[in-house]
Amino acid sequence: TGRVEVNAWGGFDFSMTLPENINLGYAQIKLSAEGTLSNFDSTQYLHHFQIQEFRRPEFEVSARNETTGPYFVQDHAVVAVEANYFSGGPLPNAEVDWRIQSSPTNYRPPNWPDFNFGYWTPWWWYFENGVNGDAQSLNFTGKTDASGSHYLRLDFESVDEPRPYSVMAESTVFDVNRQAWAGTTSLMVHPADRYVGLRSDQYFVELGESIDIDLIVTD
């Protein structure tokens, strides 16, 4: 508690020292105006802030794709996470939380810049919900082995839409002190080993006119 004078511009400032044994988390300061307050709509205000403690990191985490692409539907991939102390030793028998998220995306094969591949989103649909499909996520748990690593196999099932999917794999590792660090890796799953591209010289035609469409099939 305390009091502070308001200056000529209606402002004030103050400082305080937080006790060493204070609880971490959200805190608040209650401010109450005193004096001639006839023109005030409100005389009290709550200011919120957070109290946090810095913890020096004790280990580092890195995620990677253990298998090499390209990846296709009905195929699988293996992702891995590795945790090591900064002193050089591995972090064995540590809890691992995996969060796998997949979302529809588009892929453009190289060397065909004039062709459109995948799903074209008109600008007037850009902000509509669900145009590109909804993302889906799954969670898995495990423990690191003696080398500080954990491996997760992902099997890619077929979906109704034959389009590529972007897969993001985030792994969080916890040590005995409940300190958590995360690593992320990503990959793309193709619906097939061939893509179809379309091209037209114009987008609008008059009624009764024809429009030429070029098509390319490429790997």
mmCIF file of C-alpha atoms in Angstrom:
data_model
loop_
_atom_site.group_PDB
_atom_site.id
_atom_site.type_symbol
_atom_site.label_atom_id
_atom_site.label_comp_id
_atom_site.label_asym_id
_atom_site.label_seq_id
_atom_site.Cartn_x
_atom_site.Cartn_y
_atom_site.Cartn_z
ATOM 1 C CA THR A 1 0.000 0.000 0.000
ATOM 2 C CA GLY A 2 1.039 3.622 -0.459
ATOM 3 C CA ARG A 3 0.159 7.059 -1.810
ATOM 4 C CA VAL A 4 1.523 9.119 -4.678
ATOM 5 C CA GLU A 5 0.858 12.707 -5.716
ATOM 6 C CA VAL A 6 -0.592 13.575 -9.130
ATOM 7 C CA ASN A 7 1.468 16.101 -11.113
ATOM 8 C CA ALA A 8 0.246 19.112 -13.113
ATOM 9 C CA TRP A 9 -0.487 16.954 -16.151
ATOM 10 C CA GLY A 10 -2.635 14.491 -14.215
ATOM 11 C CA GLY A 11 0.030 11.782 -14.258
ATOM 12 C CA PHE A 12 1.996 9.893 -11.638
ATOM 13 C CA ASP A 13 4.501 7.071 -11.300
ATOM 14 C CA PHE A 14 5.802 4.814 -8.563
ATOM 15 C CA SER A 15 7.943 1.743 -8.061
ATOM 16 C CA MET A 16 7.785 -1.212 -5.707
ATOM 17 C CA THR A 17 9.863 -4.234 -4.749
ATOM 18 C CA LEU A 18 8.354 -7.709 -5.076
ATOM 19 C CA PRO A 19 9.085 -10.117 -2.192
ATOM 20 C CA GLU A 20 11.307 -13.055 -3.053
ATOM 21 C CA ASN A 21 8.682 -15.572 -1.864
ATOM 22 C CA ILE A 22 5.830 -14.076 -3.903
ATOM 23 C CA ASN A 23 3.678 -16.481 -5.903
ATOM 24 C CA LEU A 24 4.274 -16.662 -9.648
ATOM 25 C CA GLY A 25 1.397 -15.900 -11.977
ATOM 26 C CA TYR A 26 -1.113 -13.093 -12.372
ATOM 27 C CA ALA A 27 -1.231 -10.158 -9.965
ATOM 28 C CA GLN A 28 -3.018 -6.828 -9.808
ATOM 29 C CA ILE A 29 -2.718 -3.372 -8.314
ATOM 30 C CA LYS A 30 -5.814 -1.523 -7.150
ATOM 31 C CA LEU A 31 -5.648 2.246 -7.719
ATOM 32 C CA SER A 32 -8.082 4.568 -5.935
ATOM 33 C CA ALA A 33 -8.267 8.318 -6.548
ATOM 34 C CA GLU A 34 -8.591 10.632 -3.549
ATOM 35 C CA GLY A 35 -9.533 14.295 -3.141
ATOM 36 C CA THR A 36 -11.988 16.389 -5.182
ATOM 37 C CA LEU A 37 -13.589 13.804 -7.468
ATOM 38 C CA SER A 38 -16.857 15.401 -8.494
ATOM 39 C CA ASN A 39 -16.004 15.303 -12.218
ATOM 40 C CA PHE A 40 -14.740 11.717 -12.217
ATOM 41 C CA ASP A 41 -16.804 8.934 -13.805
ATOM 42 C CA SER A 42 -14.781 6.325 -11.930
ATOM 43 C CA THR A 43 -12.424 6.609 -8.974
ATOM 44 C CA GLN A 44 -10.911 3.114 -9.032
ATOM 45 C CA TYR A 45 -8.879 1.089 -11.518
ATOM 46 C CA LEU A 46 -7.301 -2.397 -11.497
ATOM 47 C CA HIS A 47 -3.933 -2.777 -13.232
ATOM 48 C CA HIS A 48 -3.022 -6.406 -14.095
ATOM 49 C CA PHE A 49 0.448 -7.825 -14.643
ATOM 50 C CA GLN A 50 2.330 -11.123 -14.446
ATOM 51 C CA ILE A 51 5.097 -12.271 -12.117
ATOM 52 C CA GLN A 52 7.510 -14.710 -13.732
ATOM 53 C CA GLU A 53 10.819 -16.285 -12.886
ATOM 54 C CA PHE A 54 13.656 -16.852 -15.340
ATOM 55 C CA ARG A 55 14.961 -20.411 -15.442
ATOM 56 C CA ARG A 56 18.267 -20.994 -17.132
ATOM 57 C CA PRO A 57 17.797 -23.727 -19.773
ATOM 58 C CA GLU A 58 19.525 -26.968 -18.873
ATOM 59 C CA PHE A 59 19.087 -28.874 -22.132
ATOM 60 C CA GLU A 60 18.217 -28.379 -25.796
ATOM 61 C CA VAL A 61 15.741 -30.157 -28.056
ATOM 62 C CA SER A 62 15.859 -30.689 -31.814
ATOM 63 C CA ALA A 63 13.272 -32.391 -34.038
ATOM 64 C CA ARG A 64 13.943 -33.875 -37.469
ATOM 65 C CA ASN A 65 12.542 -36.082 -40.212
ATOM 66 C CA GLU A 66 14.199 -39.456 -39.787
ATOM 67 C CA THR A 67 13.011 -40.678 -43.194
ATOM 68 C CA THR A 68 13.496 -38.860 -46.486
ATOM 69 C CA GLY A 69 10.744 -37.718 -48.822
ATOM 70 C CA PRO A 70 8.864 -37.392 -50.972
ATOM 71 C CA TYR A 71 5.976 -38.808 -48.932
ATOM 72 C CA PHE A 72 2.768 -40.158 -50.479
ATOM 73 C CA VAL A 73 -0.652 -41.273 -49.296
ATOM 74 C CA GLN A 74 -0.643 -44.919 -48.090
ATOM 75 C CA ASP A 75 3.019 -44.376 -47.172
ATOM 76 C CA HIS A 76 4.584 -43.521 -43.816
ATOM 77 C CA ALA A 77 7.217 -41.274 -42.297
ATOM 78 C CA VAL A 78 9.274 -41.374 -39.118
ATOM 79 C CA VAL A 79 9.943 -38.194 -37.151
ATOM 80 C CA ALA A 80 12.398 -37.996 -34.285
ATOM 81 C CA VAL A 81 13.271 -35.712 -31.392
ATOM 82 C CA GLU A 82 16.601 -35.565 -29.588
ATOM 83 C CA ALA A 83 17.238 -33.992 -26.178
ATOM 84 C CA ASN A 84 20.740 -33.302 -24.851
ATOM 85 C CA TYR A 85 22.150 -31.485 -21.863
ATOM 86 C CA PHE A 86 24.347 -28.501 -22.634
ATOM 87 C CA SER A 87 27.133 -30.403 -20.916
ATOM 88 C CA GLY A 88 26.968 -32.906 -23.783
ATOM 89 C CA GLY A 89 25.135 -35.865 -22.269
ATOM 90 C CA PRO A 90 21.778 -37.216 -23.509
ATOM 91 C CA LEU A 91 18.511 -36.774 -21.624
ATOM 92 C CA PRO A 92 17.210 -40.352 -21.145
ATOM 93 C CA ASN A 93 13.800 -41.514 -19.887
ATOM 94 C CA ALA A 94 12.291 -38.033 -20.280
ATOM 95 C CA GLU A 95 8.617 -37.460 -21.019
ATOM 96 C CA VAL A 96 7.821 -36.563 -24.630
ATOM 97 C CA ASP A 97 4.590 -34.993 -25.865
ATOM 98 C CA TRP A 98 3.970 -34.987 -29.613
ATOM 99 C CA ARG A 99 1.416 -32.761 -31.334
ATOM 100 C CA ILE A 100 0.849 -33.632 -34.993
ATOM 101 C CA GLN A 101 -1.180 -31.208 -37.098
ATOM 102 C CA SER A 102 -2.158 -31.710 -40.743
ATOM 103 C CA SER A 103 -3.795 -29.160 -43.007
ATOM 104 C CA PRO A 104 -4.601 -29.050 -46.740
ATOM 105 C CA THR A 105 -2.146 -27.116 -48.858
ATOM 106 C CA ASN A 106 -1.093 -26.627 -52.475
ATOM 107 C CA TYR A 107 2.027 -27.786 -54.272
ATOM 108 C CA ARG A 108 3.507 -26.316 -57.432
ATOM 109 C CA PRO A 109 5.917 -28.582 -59.321
ATOM 110 C CA PRO A 110 8.995 -26.720 -60.585
ATOM 111 C CA ASN A 111 9.524 -25.466 -64.149
ATOM 112 C CA TRP A 112 5.817 -24.859 -64.873
ATOM 113 C CA PRO A 113 5.228 -21.284 -63.656
ATOM 114 C CA ASP A 114 2.340 -20.564 -66.050
ATOM 115 C CA PHE A 115 0.157 -23.433 -64.864
ATOM 116 C CA ASN A 116 -2.123 -23.593 -61.853
ATOM 117 C CA PHE A 117 -1.837 -26.708 -59.697
ATOM 118 C CA GLY A 118 -4.116 -27.768 -56.883
ATOM 119 C CA TYR A 119 -7.030 -25.720 -55.606
ATOM 120 C CA TRP A 120 -7.219 -22.104 -56.697
ATOM 121 C CA THR A 121 -8.760 -19.792 -54.099
ATOM 122 C CA PRO A 122 -10.400 -16.677 -55.599
ATOM 123 C CA TRP A 123 -9.599 -13.475 -53.795
ATOM 124 C CA TRP A 124 -13.260 -13.009 -52.881
ATOM 125 C CA TRP A 125 -13.166 -16.333 -51.007
ATOM 126 C CA TYR A 126 -9.871 -15.676 -49.273
ATOM 127 C CA PHE A 127 -11.385 -14.780 -45.915
ATOM 128 C CA GLU A 128 -14.150 -17.380 -45.994
ATOM 129 C CA ASN A 129 -13.886 -20.145 -43.427
ATOM 130 C CA GLY A 130 -13.192 -23.634 -44.638
ATOM 131 C CA VAL A 131 -12.101 -22.773 -48.169
ATOM 132 C CA ASN A 132 -8.817 -24.626 -47.785
ATOM 133 C CA GLY A 133 -10.163 -27.205 -45.344
ATOM 134 C CA ASP A 134 -9.822 -27.491 -41.620
ATOM 135 C CA ALA A 135 -6.641 -28.532 -39.862
ATOM 136 C CA GLN A 136 -6.664 -31.722 -37.792
ATOM 137 C CA SER A 137 -4.380 -32.555 -34.883
ATOM 138 C CA LEU A 138 -3.414 -35.648 -32.884
ATOM 139 C CA ASN A 139 -1.416 -36.039 -29.667
ATOM 140 C CA PHE A 140 0.988 -38.801 -28.682
ATOM 141 C CA THR A 141 3.209 -39.423 -25.662
ATOM 142 C CA GLY A 142 6.384 -41.382 -25.037
ATOM 143 C CA LYS A 143 9.806 -41.340 -23.367
ATOM 144 C CA THR A 144 13.280 -40.755 -24.698
ATOM 145 C CA ASP A 145 15.621 -43.732 -24.978
ATOM 146 C CA ALA A 146 19.142 -44.058 -23.581
ATOM 147 C CA SER A 147 20.467 -41.797 -26.343
ATOM 148 C CA GLY A 148 17.946 -39.051 -25.522
ATOM 149 C CA SER A 149 15.907 -39.711 -28.680
ATOM 150 C CA HIS A 150 12.300 -40.656 -29.363
ATOM 151 C CA TYR A 151 10.864 -41.824 -32.685
ATOM 152 C CA LEU A 152 7.294 -41.571 -33.936
ATOM 153 C CA ARG A 153 5.946 -43.295 -37.046
ATOM 154 C CA LEU A 154 3.228 -41.486 -38.997
ATOM 155 C CA ASP A 155 1.024 -43.505 -41.363
ATOM 156 C CA PHE A 156 -0.743 -41.464 -44.036
ATOM 157 C CA GLU A 157 -4.249 -42.651 -44.814
ATOM 158 C CA SER A 158 -6.185 -41.645 -47.917
ATOM 159 C CA VAL A 159 -8.676 -38.796 -47.702
ATOM 160 C CA ASP A 160 -11.653 -37.766 -49.776
ATOM 161 C CA GLU A 161 -9.838 -34.795 -51.306
ATOM 162 C CA PRO A 162 -6.899 -35.789 -53.545
ATOM 163 C CA ARG A 163 -4.653 -32.900 -52.576
ATOM 164 C CA PRO A 164 -1.360 -32.452 -50.731
ATOM 165 C CA TYR A 165 -1.294 -32.005 -46.976
ATOM 166 C CA SER A 166 1.190 -30.137 -44.825
ATOM 167 C CA VAL A 167 2.118 -32.011 -41.643
ATOM 168 C CA MET A 168 3.661 -30.196 -38.674
ATOM 169 C CA ALA A 169 5.186 -32.279 -35.876
ATOM 170 C CA GLU A 170 5.966 -30.498 -32.595
ATOM 171 C CA SER A 171 7.650 -32.391 -29.775
ATOM 172 C CA THR A 172 7.926 -31.129 -26.181
ATOM 173 C CA VAL A 173 10.398 -32.793 -23.805
ATOM 174 C CA PHE A 174 10.206 -32.489 -19.988
ATOM 175 C CA ASP A 175 13.138 -33.077 -17.655
ATOM 176 C CA VAL A 176 12.978 -34.146 -13.987
ATOM 177 C CA ASN A 177 12.590 -30.485 -12.952
ATOM 178 C CA ARG A 178 9.546 -30.146 -15.233
ATOM 179 C CA GLN A 179 11.439 -27.782 -17.480
ATOM 180 C CA ALA A 180 10.020 -28.068 -21.002
ATOM 181 C CA TRP A 181 11.594 -27.377 -24.379
ATOM 182 C CA ALA A 182 10.123 -28.032 -27.797
ATOM 183 C CA GLY A 183 11.321 -28.777 -31.308
ATOM 184 C CA THR A 184 9.383 -28.715 -34.583
ATOM 185 C CA THR A 185 9.744 -30.359 -37.964
ATOM 186 C CA SER A 186 7.452 -30.459 -40.999
ATOM 187 C CA LEU A 187 6.816 -32.449 -44.158
ATOM 188 C CA MET A 188 4.405 -32.628 -47.092
ATOM 189 C CA VAL A 189 2.279 -35.622 -48.075
ATOM 190 C CA HIS A 190 1.426 -35.892 -51.781
ATOM 191 C CA PRO A 191 -1.785 -37.552 -53.007
ATOM 192 C CA ALA A 192 0.050 -39.173 -55.958
ATOM 193 C CA ASP A 193 3.314 -39.050 -57.878
ATOM 194 C CA ARG A 194 1.676 -37.036 -60.704
ATOM 195 C CA TYR A 195 0.158 -33.560 -60.714
ATOM 196 C CA VAL A 196 -2.241 -31.971 -63.160
ATOM 197 C CA GLY A 197 -1.809 -28.312 -64.106
ATOM 198 C CA LEU A 198 -4.243 -26.053 -65.987
ATOM 199 C CA ARG A 199 -3.664 -22.839 -67.923
ATOM 200 C CA SER A 200 -5.845 -20.428 -69.895
ATOM 201 C CA ASP A 201 -4.951 -17.233 -71.728
ATOM 202 C CA GLN A 202 -7.963 -15.425 -70.299
ATOM 203 C CA TYR A 203 -10.334 -15.694 -67.379
ATOM 204 C CA PHE A 204 -13.465 -14.039 -68.820
ATOM 205 C CA VAL A 205 -15.229 -14.573 -72.147
ATOM 206 C CA GLU A 206 -18.419 -13.275 -73.726
ATOM 207 C CA LEU A 207 -21.498 -15.464 -73.907
ATOM 208 C CA GLY A 208 -21.210 -17.925 -76.792
ATOM 209 C CA GLU A 209 -17.428 -17.639 -77.116
ATOM 210 C CA SER A 210 -15.049 -20.505 -76.436
ATOM 211 C CA ILE A 211 -12.083 -20.581 -74.091
ATOM 212 C CA ASP A 212 -8.974 -22.709 -74.595
ATOM 213 C CA ILE A 213 -7.617 -24.661 -71.640
ATOM 214 C CA ASP A 214 -4.103 -26.144 -71.673
ATOM 215 C CA LEU A 215 -3.367 -29.152 -69.479
ATOM 216 C CA ILE A 216 -0.052 -30.585 -68.315
ATOM 217 C CA VAL A 217 0.683 -33.786 -66.383
ATOM 218 C CA THR A 218 4.023 -33.779 -64.578
ATOM 219 C CA ASP A 219 5.769 -35.701 -61.825
#
